[in-house]
mmCIF file of C-alpha atoms and ligand atoms in Angstrom:
data_model
loop_
_atom_site.group_PDB
_atom_site.id
_atom_site.type_symbol
_atom_site.label_atom_id
_atom_site.label_comp_id
_atom_site.label_asym_id
_atom_site.label_seq_id
_atom_site.Cartn_x
_atom_site.Cartn_y
_atom_site.Cartn_z
ATOM 1 C CA MET S 1 86.728 110.123 87.234
ATOM 2 C CA THR S 2 83.126 109.701 86.141
ATOM 3 C CA PRO S 3 80.772 108.755 89.002
ATOM 4 C CA GLY S 4 79.543 105.167 88.731
ATOM 5 C CA VAL S 5 82.085 104.216 86.061
ATOM 6 C CA ARG S 6 84.804 101.682 86.938
ATOM 7 C CA PRO S 7 88.149 103.027 85.724
ATOM 8 C CA LEU S 8 90.305 100.999 83.363
ATOM 9 C CA ILE S 9 94.093 100.872 83.585
ATOM 10 C CA ALA S 10 95.371 99.436 80.304
ATOM 11 C CA GLY S 11 98.947 98.489 79.489
ATOM 12 C CA ASN S 12 100.192 98.780 75.925
ATOM 13 C CA TRP S 13 103.276 96.582 75.717
ATOM 14 C CA LYS S 14 103.905 97.642 72.099
ATOM 15 C CA MET S 15 106.599 95.539 70.367
ATOM 16 C CA HIS S 16 108.218 94.299 73.563
ATOM 17 C CA GLY S 17 108.644 90.868 75.035
ATOM 18 C CA LEU S 18 109.585 87.310 74.202
ATOM 19 C CA ARG S 19 107.533 84.439 75.592
ATOM 20 C CA ALA S 20 109.400 84.112 78.882
ATOM 21 C CA ASP S 21 109.366 87.878 79.559
ATOM 22 C CA GLY S 22 105.699 88.184 78.671
ATOM 23 C CA SER S 23 104.626 85.340 80.933
ATOM 24 C CA ALA S 24 106.702 86.651 83.824
ATOM 25 C CA LEU S 25 105.313 90.170 83.455
ATOM 26 C CA ALA S 26 101.735 88.909 83.184
ATOM 27 C CA ARG S 27 102.186 86.697 86.266
ATOM 28 C CA ALA S 28 103.613 89.601 88.244
ATOM 29 C CA VAL S 29 100.668 91.815 87.269
ATOM 30 C CA ALA S 30 98.200 89.052 88.156
ATOM 31 C CA GLU S 31 99.850 88.482 91.532
ATOM 32 C CA GLY S 32 99.753 92.177 92.333
ATOM 33 C CA ALA S 33 96.146 92.438 91.210
ATOM 34 C CA GLY S 34 95.173 89.739 93.720
ATOM 35 C CA GLY S 35 91.495 88.973 93.468
ATOM 36 C CA GLY S 36 90.798 92.074 91.417
ATOM 37 C CA ALA S 37 89.026 93.928 94.183
ATOM 38 C CA GLY S 38 90.911 97.154 93.409
ATOM 39 C CA ALA S 39 89.058 100.216 92.219
ATOM 40 C CA ALA S 40 90.288 99.787 88.650
ATOM 41 C CA GLU S 41 89.797 97.104 86.034
ATOM 42 C CA LEU S 42 93.147 95.982 84.608
ATOM 43 C CA LEU S 43 94.021 95.164 81.010
ATOM 44 C CA VAL S 44 97.295 94.214 79.351
ATOM 45 C CA CYS S 45 97.829 94.346 75.587
ATOM 46 C CA PRO S 46 100.859 92.283 74.557
ATOM 47 C CA PRO S 47 102.083 91.751 70.980
ATOM 48 C CA PHE S 48 100.140 89.192 68.914
ATOM 49 C CA THR S 49 102.781 86.527 69.512
ATOM 50 C CA LEU S 50 102.239 86.630 73.281
ATOM 51 C CA LEU S 51 98.438 86.604 73.385
ATOM 52 C CA ARG S 52 98.147 82.896 74.149
ATOM 53 C CA GLU S 53 101.051 82.870 76.590
ATOM 54 C CA VAL S 54 99.826 85.915 78.495
ATOM 55 C CA GLY S 55 96.242 84.663 78.354
ATOM 56 C CA ALA S 56 97.350 81.409 79.964
ATOM 57 C CA ALA S 57 99.230 83.258 82.704
ATOM 58 C CA LEU S 58 96.179 85.397 83.468
ATOM 59 C CA GLU S 59 93.516 82.721 83.097
ATOM 60 C CA GLY S 60 90.879 82.740 85.820
ATOM 61 C CA GLY S 61 92.126 86.054 87.237
ATOM 62 C CA PRO S 62 90.813 89.589 87.006
ATOM 63 C CA VAL S 63 93.317 90.979 84.484
ATOM 64 C CA ALA S 64 91.979 91.079 80.932
ATOM 65 C CA VAL S 65 93.982 90.600 77.737
ATOM 66 C CA GLY S 66 93.802 92.742 74.644
ATOM 67 C CA ALA S 67 95.578 93.206 71.333
ATOM 68 C CA GLN S 68 97.125 96.288 69.751
ATOM 69 C CA ASP S 69 95.531 96.269 66.303
ATOM 70 C CA CYS S 70 93.368 94.200 63.977
ATOM 71 C CA HIS S 71 92.521 94.068 60.290
ATOM 72 C CA ALA S 72 89.133 95.314 59.118
ATOM 73 C CA ALA S 73 88.334 92.049 57.315
ATOM 74 C CA ALA S 74 87.441 88.852 59.144
ATOM 75 C CA LYS S 75 89.694 86.784 56.865
ATOM 76 C CA GLY S 76 91.271 86.884 53.445
ATOM 77 C CA ALA S 77 94.395 87.562 51.424
ATOM 78 C CA HIS S 78 96.099 90.040 53.771
ATOM 79 C CA THR S 79 99.590 88.761 54.347
ATOM 80 C CA GLY S 80 100.943 89.544 57.776
ATOM 81 C CA ASP S 81 97.679 90.858 59.183
ATOM 82 C CA VAL S 82 95.547 89.466 62.003
ATOM 83 C CA SER S 83 91.759 89.646 62.108
ATOM 84 C CA ALA S 84 89.439 90.478 64.988
ATOM 85 C CA PRO S 85 87.919 86.958 65.126
ATOM 86 C CA MET S 86 91.467 85.555 65.339
ATOM 87 C CA LEU S 87 92.187 87.831 68.302
ATOM 88 C CA ARG S 88 88.971 86.794 70.015
ATOM 89 C CA ASP S 89 89.845 83.170 69.358
ATOM 90 C CA ALA S 90 93.268 83.744 70.947
ATOM 91 C CA GLY S 91 91.628 85.063 74.113
ATOM 92 C CA ALA S 92 91.638 88.825 73.595
ATOM 93 C CA ARG S 93 88.686 90.791 74.952
ATOM 94 C CA PHE S 94 89.842 94.279 73.947
ATOM 95 C CA VAL S 95 91.773 95.736 71.020
ATOM 96 C CA ILE S 96 93.608 99.058 70.826
ATOM 97 C CA LEU S 97 92.868 100.804 67.512
ATOM 98 C CA GLY S 98 94.181 103.971 65.883
ATOM 99 C CA HIS S 99 97.186 104.328 68.177
ATOM 100 C CA SER S 100 99.276 107.257 66.952
ATOM 101 C CA GLU S 101 102.151 104.888 66.182
ATOM 102 C CA ARG S 102 99.862 102.975 63.811
ATOM 103 C CA ARG S 103 98.518 106.196 62.354
ATOM 104 C CA ALA S 104 102.123 107.373 61.769
ATOM 105 C CA ASP S 105 103.905 104.117 60.858
ATOM 106 C CA HIS S 106 101.124 102.584 58.770
ATOM 107 C CA GLY S 107 99.292 105.630 57.463
ATOM 108 C CA GLU S 108 96.057 104.684 59.211
ATOM 109 C CA GLY S 109 93.427 107.392 58.936
ATOM 110 C CA ASP S 110 90.074 107.733 60.616
ATOM 111 C CA ALA S 111 88.233 105.698 57.965
ATOM 112 C CA ALA S 112 90.586 102.757 58.477
ATOM 113 C CA VAL S 113 90.193 102.985 62.251
ATOM 114 C CA LEU S 114 86.406 103.094 61.877
ATOM 115 C CA ALA S 115 86.419 99.944 59.725
ATOM 116 C CA LYS S 116 88.652 98.164 62.236
ATOM 117 C CA ALA S 117 86.417 99.217 65.127
ATOM 118 C CA GLU S 118 83.386 97.832 63.297
ATOM 119 C CA ALA S 119 85.229 94.559 62.741
ATOM 120 C CA ALA S 120 86.317 94.412 66.364
ATOM 121 C CA ILE S 121 82.780 94.919 67.652
ATOM 122 C CA ALA S 122 81.391 92.344 65.222
ATOM 123 C CA ALA S 123 83.907 89.842 66.629
ATOM 124 C CA GLY S 124 82.914 90.583 70.229
ATOM 125 C CA LEU S 125 85.946 92.692 71.106
ATOM 126 C CA VAL S 126 85.798 96.005 72.949
ATOM 127 C CA PRO S 127 87.585 98.675 70.872
ATOM 128 C CA VAL S 128 89.924 101.108 72.609
ATOM 129 C CA VAL S 129 90.088 103.909 70.044
ATOM 130 C CA CYS S 130 93.002 106.334 70.370
ATOM 131 C CA VAL S 131 92.809 109.988 69.426
ATOM 132 C CA GLY S 132 95.203 112.859 70.011
ATOM 133 C CA GLU S 133 96.817 115.889 68.498
ATOM 134 C CA SER S 134 100.421 116.447 67.425
ATOM 135 C CA GLU S 135 102.515 119.097 69.102
ATOM 136 C CA GLY S 136 102.166 121.414 66.099
ATOM 137 C CA GLU S 137 98.394 121.080 66.198
ATOM 138 C CA ARG S 138 98.327 121.956 69.903
ATOM 139 C CA VAL S 139 100.608 124.961 69.432
ATOM 140 C CA ALA S 140 98.378 126.136 66.587
ATOM 141 C CA GLY S 141 95.339 125.945 68.883
ATOM 142 C CA ASP S 142 93.807 123.108 66.856
ATOM 143 C CA ALA S 143 93.963 120.302 69.439
ATOM 144 C CA GLU S 144 90.239 120.126 70.171
ATOM 145 C CA ALA S 145 89.263 120.382 66.505
ATOM 146 C CA VAL S 146 91.663 117.560 65.596
ATOM 147 C CA VAL S 147 90.406 115.280 68.360
ATOM 148 C CA THR S 148 86.778 116.034 67.513
ATOM 149 C CA ARG S 149 87.421 115.183 63.876
ATOM 150 C CA GLN S 150 89.139 111.931 64.862
ATOM 151 C CA LEU S 151 86.239 110.970 67.129
ATOM 152 C CA ASP S 152 83.649 111.707 64.483
ATOM 153 C CA GLY S 153 85.593 109.773 61.866
ATOM 154 C CA SER S 154 86.774 106.803 63.925
ATOM 155 C CA LEU S 155 83.868 105.754 66.140
ATOM 156 C CA PRO S 156 81.240 103.479 64.590
ATOM 157 C CA GLU S 157 77.523 103.621 65.409
ATOM 158 C CA ALA S 158 77.769 100.507 67.589
ATOM 159 C CA PHE S 159 80.585 101.978 69.677
ATOM 160 C CA ALA S 160 78.524 102.885 72.743
ATOM 161 C CA ALA S 161 76.589 99.621 72.769
ATOM 162 C CA SER S 162 79.885 97.721 72.672
ATOM 163 C CA GLY S 163 81.157 99.514 75.774
ATOM 164 C CA GLY S 164 83.884 101.065 73.628
ATOM 165 C CA VAL S 165 86.697 103.023 75.235
ATOM 166 C CA VAL S 166 88.274 106.270 74.005
ATOM 167 C CA ALA S 167 91.929 106.958 74.808
ATOM 168 C CA TYR S 168 93.051 110.566 74.567
ATOM 169 C CA GLU S 169 96.764 110.418 73.827
ATOM 170 C CA PRO S 170 98.468 113.634 72.746
ATOM 171 C CA VAL S 171 101.094 112.395 70.294
ATOM 172 C CA TRP S 172 103.777 114.644 71.770
ATOM 173 C CA ALA S 173 103.271 113.160 75.251
ATOM 174 C CA ILE S 174 103.768 109.524 74.229
ATOM 175 C CA GLY S 175 107.085 108.141 75.427
ATOM 176 C CA THR S 176 108.525 111.615 75.971
ATOM 177 C CA GLY S 177 108.106 112.111 79.714
ATOM 178 C CA ARG S 178 106.038 115.216 78.957
ATOM 179 C CA THR S 179 102.371 115.574 79.817
ATOM 180 C CA PRO S 180 99.788 118.296 79.216
ATOM 181 C CA THR S 181 98.809 120.418 82.207
ATOM 182 C CA GLU S 182 96.014 119.003 84.324
ATOM 183 C CA ALA S 183 93.826 121.851 83.079
ATOM 184 C CA ASP S 184 94.519 120.888 79.463
ATOM 185 C CA ILE S 185 93.769 117.210 80.130
ATOM 186 C CA ALA S 186 90.526 118.124 81.932
ATOM 187 C CA ALA S 187 89.469 120.468 79.124
ATOM 188 C CA MET S 188 90.078 117.864 76.426
ATOM 189 C CA HIS S 189 88.313 115.119 78.349
ATOM 190 C CA ALA S 190 85.333 117.422 78.882
ATOM 191 C CA ALA S 191 85.244 118.124 75.140
ATOM 192 C CA ILE S 192 85.406 114.396 74.368
ATOM 193 C CA ARG S 193 82.629 113.699 76.882
ATOM 194 C CA ALA S 194 80.457 116.364 75.269
ATOM 195 C CA ARG S 195 81.033 114.823 71.845
ATOM 196 C CA LEU S 196 80.219 111.323 73.096
ATOM 197 C CA ARG S 197 77.009 112.567 74.704
ATOM 198 C CA ALA S 198 76.013 114.426 71.560
ATOM 199 C CA ARG S 199 76.565 111.329 69.465
ATOM 200 C CA PHE S 200 75.433 108.527 71.784
ATOM 201 C CA GLY S 201 73.123 110.251 74.254
ATOM 202 C CA GLU S 202 73.047 109.070 77.855
ATOM 203 C CA ALA S 203 75.270 106.074 77.043
ATOM 204 C CA GLY S 204 77.965 108.502 75.922
ATOM 205 C CA GLY S 205 78.046 109.860 79.453
ATOM 206 C CA ARG S 206 79.163 106.492 80.801
ATOM 207 C CA LEU S 207 81.798 105.485 78.233
ATOM 208 C CA ARG S 208 85.319 105.378 79.592
ATOM 209 C CA ILE S 209 87.751 108.048 78.447
ATOM 210 C CA LEU S 210 91.363 107.153 79.251
ATOM 211 C CA TYR S 211 94.294 109.517 79.324
ATOM 212 C CA GLY S 212 97.553 108.250 77.794
ATOM 213 C CA GLY S 213 100.991 109.788 77.415
ATOM 214 C CA SER S 214 103.864 109.385 79.900
ATOM 215 C CA VAL S 215 101.685 108.229 82.791
ATOM 216 C CA LYS S 216 103.953 107.064 85.631
ATOM 217 C CA PRO S 217 103.399 106.226 89.309
ATOM 218 C CA ALA S 218 104.626 109.722 90.169
ATOM 219 C CA ASN S 219 102.022 111.613 88.120
ATOM 220 C CA ALA S 220 99.121 109.144 88.007
ATOM 221 C CA ALA S 221 97.086 110.211 91.042
ATOM 222 C CA PRO S 222 96.349 113.831 90.068
ATOM 223 C CA ILE S 223 95.633 112.872 86.447
ATOM 224 C CA LEU S 224 93.315 110.018 87.434
ATOM 225 C CA ALA S 225 91.458 112.292 89.846
ATOM 226 C CA LEU S 226 90.384 114.652 87.060
ATOM 227 C CA GLU S 227 86.762 114.777 85.985
ATOM 228 C CA ASN S 228 86.061 112.586 82.938
ATOM 229 C CA VAL S 229 89.408 110.776 83.246
ATOM 230 C CA ASP S 230 88.279 107.167 83.628
ATOM 231 C CA GLY S 231 91.644 105.476 83.642
ATOM 232 C CA ALA S 232 94.890 105.434 81.725
ATOM 233 C CA LEU S 233 96.504 103.858 78.698
ATOM 234 C CA VAL S 234 100.067 103.188 79.791
ATOM 235 C CA GLY S 235 102.997 102.412 77.503
ATOM 236 C CA GLY S 236 106.497 102.356 78.997
ATOM 237 C CA ALA S 237 105.440 102.045 82.622
ATOM 238 C CA SER S 238 103.292 98.991 81.832
ATOM 239 C CA LEU S 239 106.468 96.987 81.165
ATOM 240 C CA VAL S 240 107.366 97.109 84.866
ATOM 241 C CA ALA S 241 104.727 95.291 86.922
ATOM 242 C CA ALA S 242 105.341 97.353 90.062
ATOM 243 C CA ASP S 243 104.903 100.611 88.130
ATOM 244 C CA PHE S 244 101.771 99.423 86.344
ATOM 245 C CA LEU S 245 100.264 98.261 89.630
ATOM 246 C CA ALA S 246 101.232 101.503 91.361
ATOM 247 C CA ILE S 247 99.361 103.440 88.631
ATOM 248 C CA ALA S 248 96.318 101.209 89.181
ATOM 249 C CA ALA S 249 96.560 101.787 92.926
ATOM 250 C CA ALA S 250 96.543 105.543 92.345
ATOM 251 C CA VAL S 251 92.919 105.412 91.161
HETATM 252 C C1 PEP J 301 101.147 104.676 74.578
HETATM 253 O O1 PEP J 301 101.921 104.335 73.721
HETATM 254 O O2 PEP J 301 99.955 104.376 74.470
HETATM 255 C C2 PEP J 301 101.666 105.435 75.712
HETATM 256 C C3 PEP J 301 100.817 106.115 76.418
HETATM 257 O O3 PEP J 301 103.018 105.379 75.935
HETATM 258 P P1 PEP J 301 103.831 106.008 77.180
HETATM 259 O O4 PEP J 301 103.045 105.704 78.427
HETATM 260 O O5 PEP J 301 105.150 105.321 77.165
HETATM 261 O O6 PEP J 301 103.917 107.472 76.934
#
């Protein structure tokens, strides 16, 4: 936790949910969040198709809505893509960018993530930029170098002013039930904090750094208590309202 910074618990629903499921899940999260007086800010990121539905279910409440990707252009001949202004228009306030599944499935590199983050900020969205090493990179002792390179290449100049969020997600911990040791998480978050300060000055000291990768109610509290861990990006457990809320309550 960073003193004076409100943690963010963000749910990444990935490619899950039809309209009825999405609305029901969003309503259950909103009910559990009550008036939003909990220690953490809550965010859910459904698939594009559910943005309006989920936005309607959450309207007027404390739970924010985000998307999982955007195109770098505001509009144009890009079949199948969705732009940042379209997401904003559909009610999104945040957008996850550079998730390792996008980097792997769609060949997105740091330059692409940077361009998307610039587009997101220009459209008034808060970018949640994901970074993280593969298992091979960690075993080789390259984890910090990889994450530093991703940060340097993916974060635009306006990142700090936009209130941008960094999510440290070791690729090998996503959806596997495995997590780094608390010492390894703390060390990486400290390295990320140092990089953010070096790049953005004092503002870099207040940007939220989330941990992501197999966060569950059972392991959330000790992870969220670590220095420089300002919340979590939650995949699988965000699909069960009670689990997502229990993670938020562990802050
Ligand atoms: C994710 O995909 O961002 C993630 C952290 O997934 P999980 O919580 O399922 O590991």
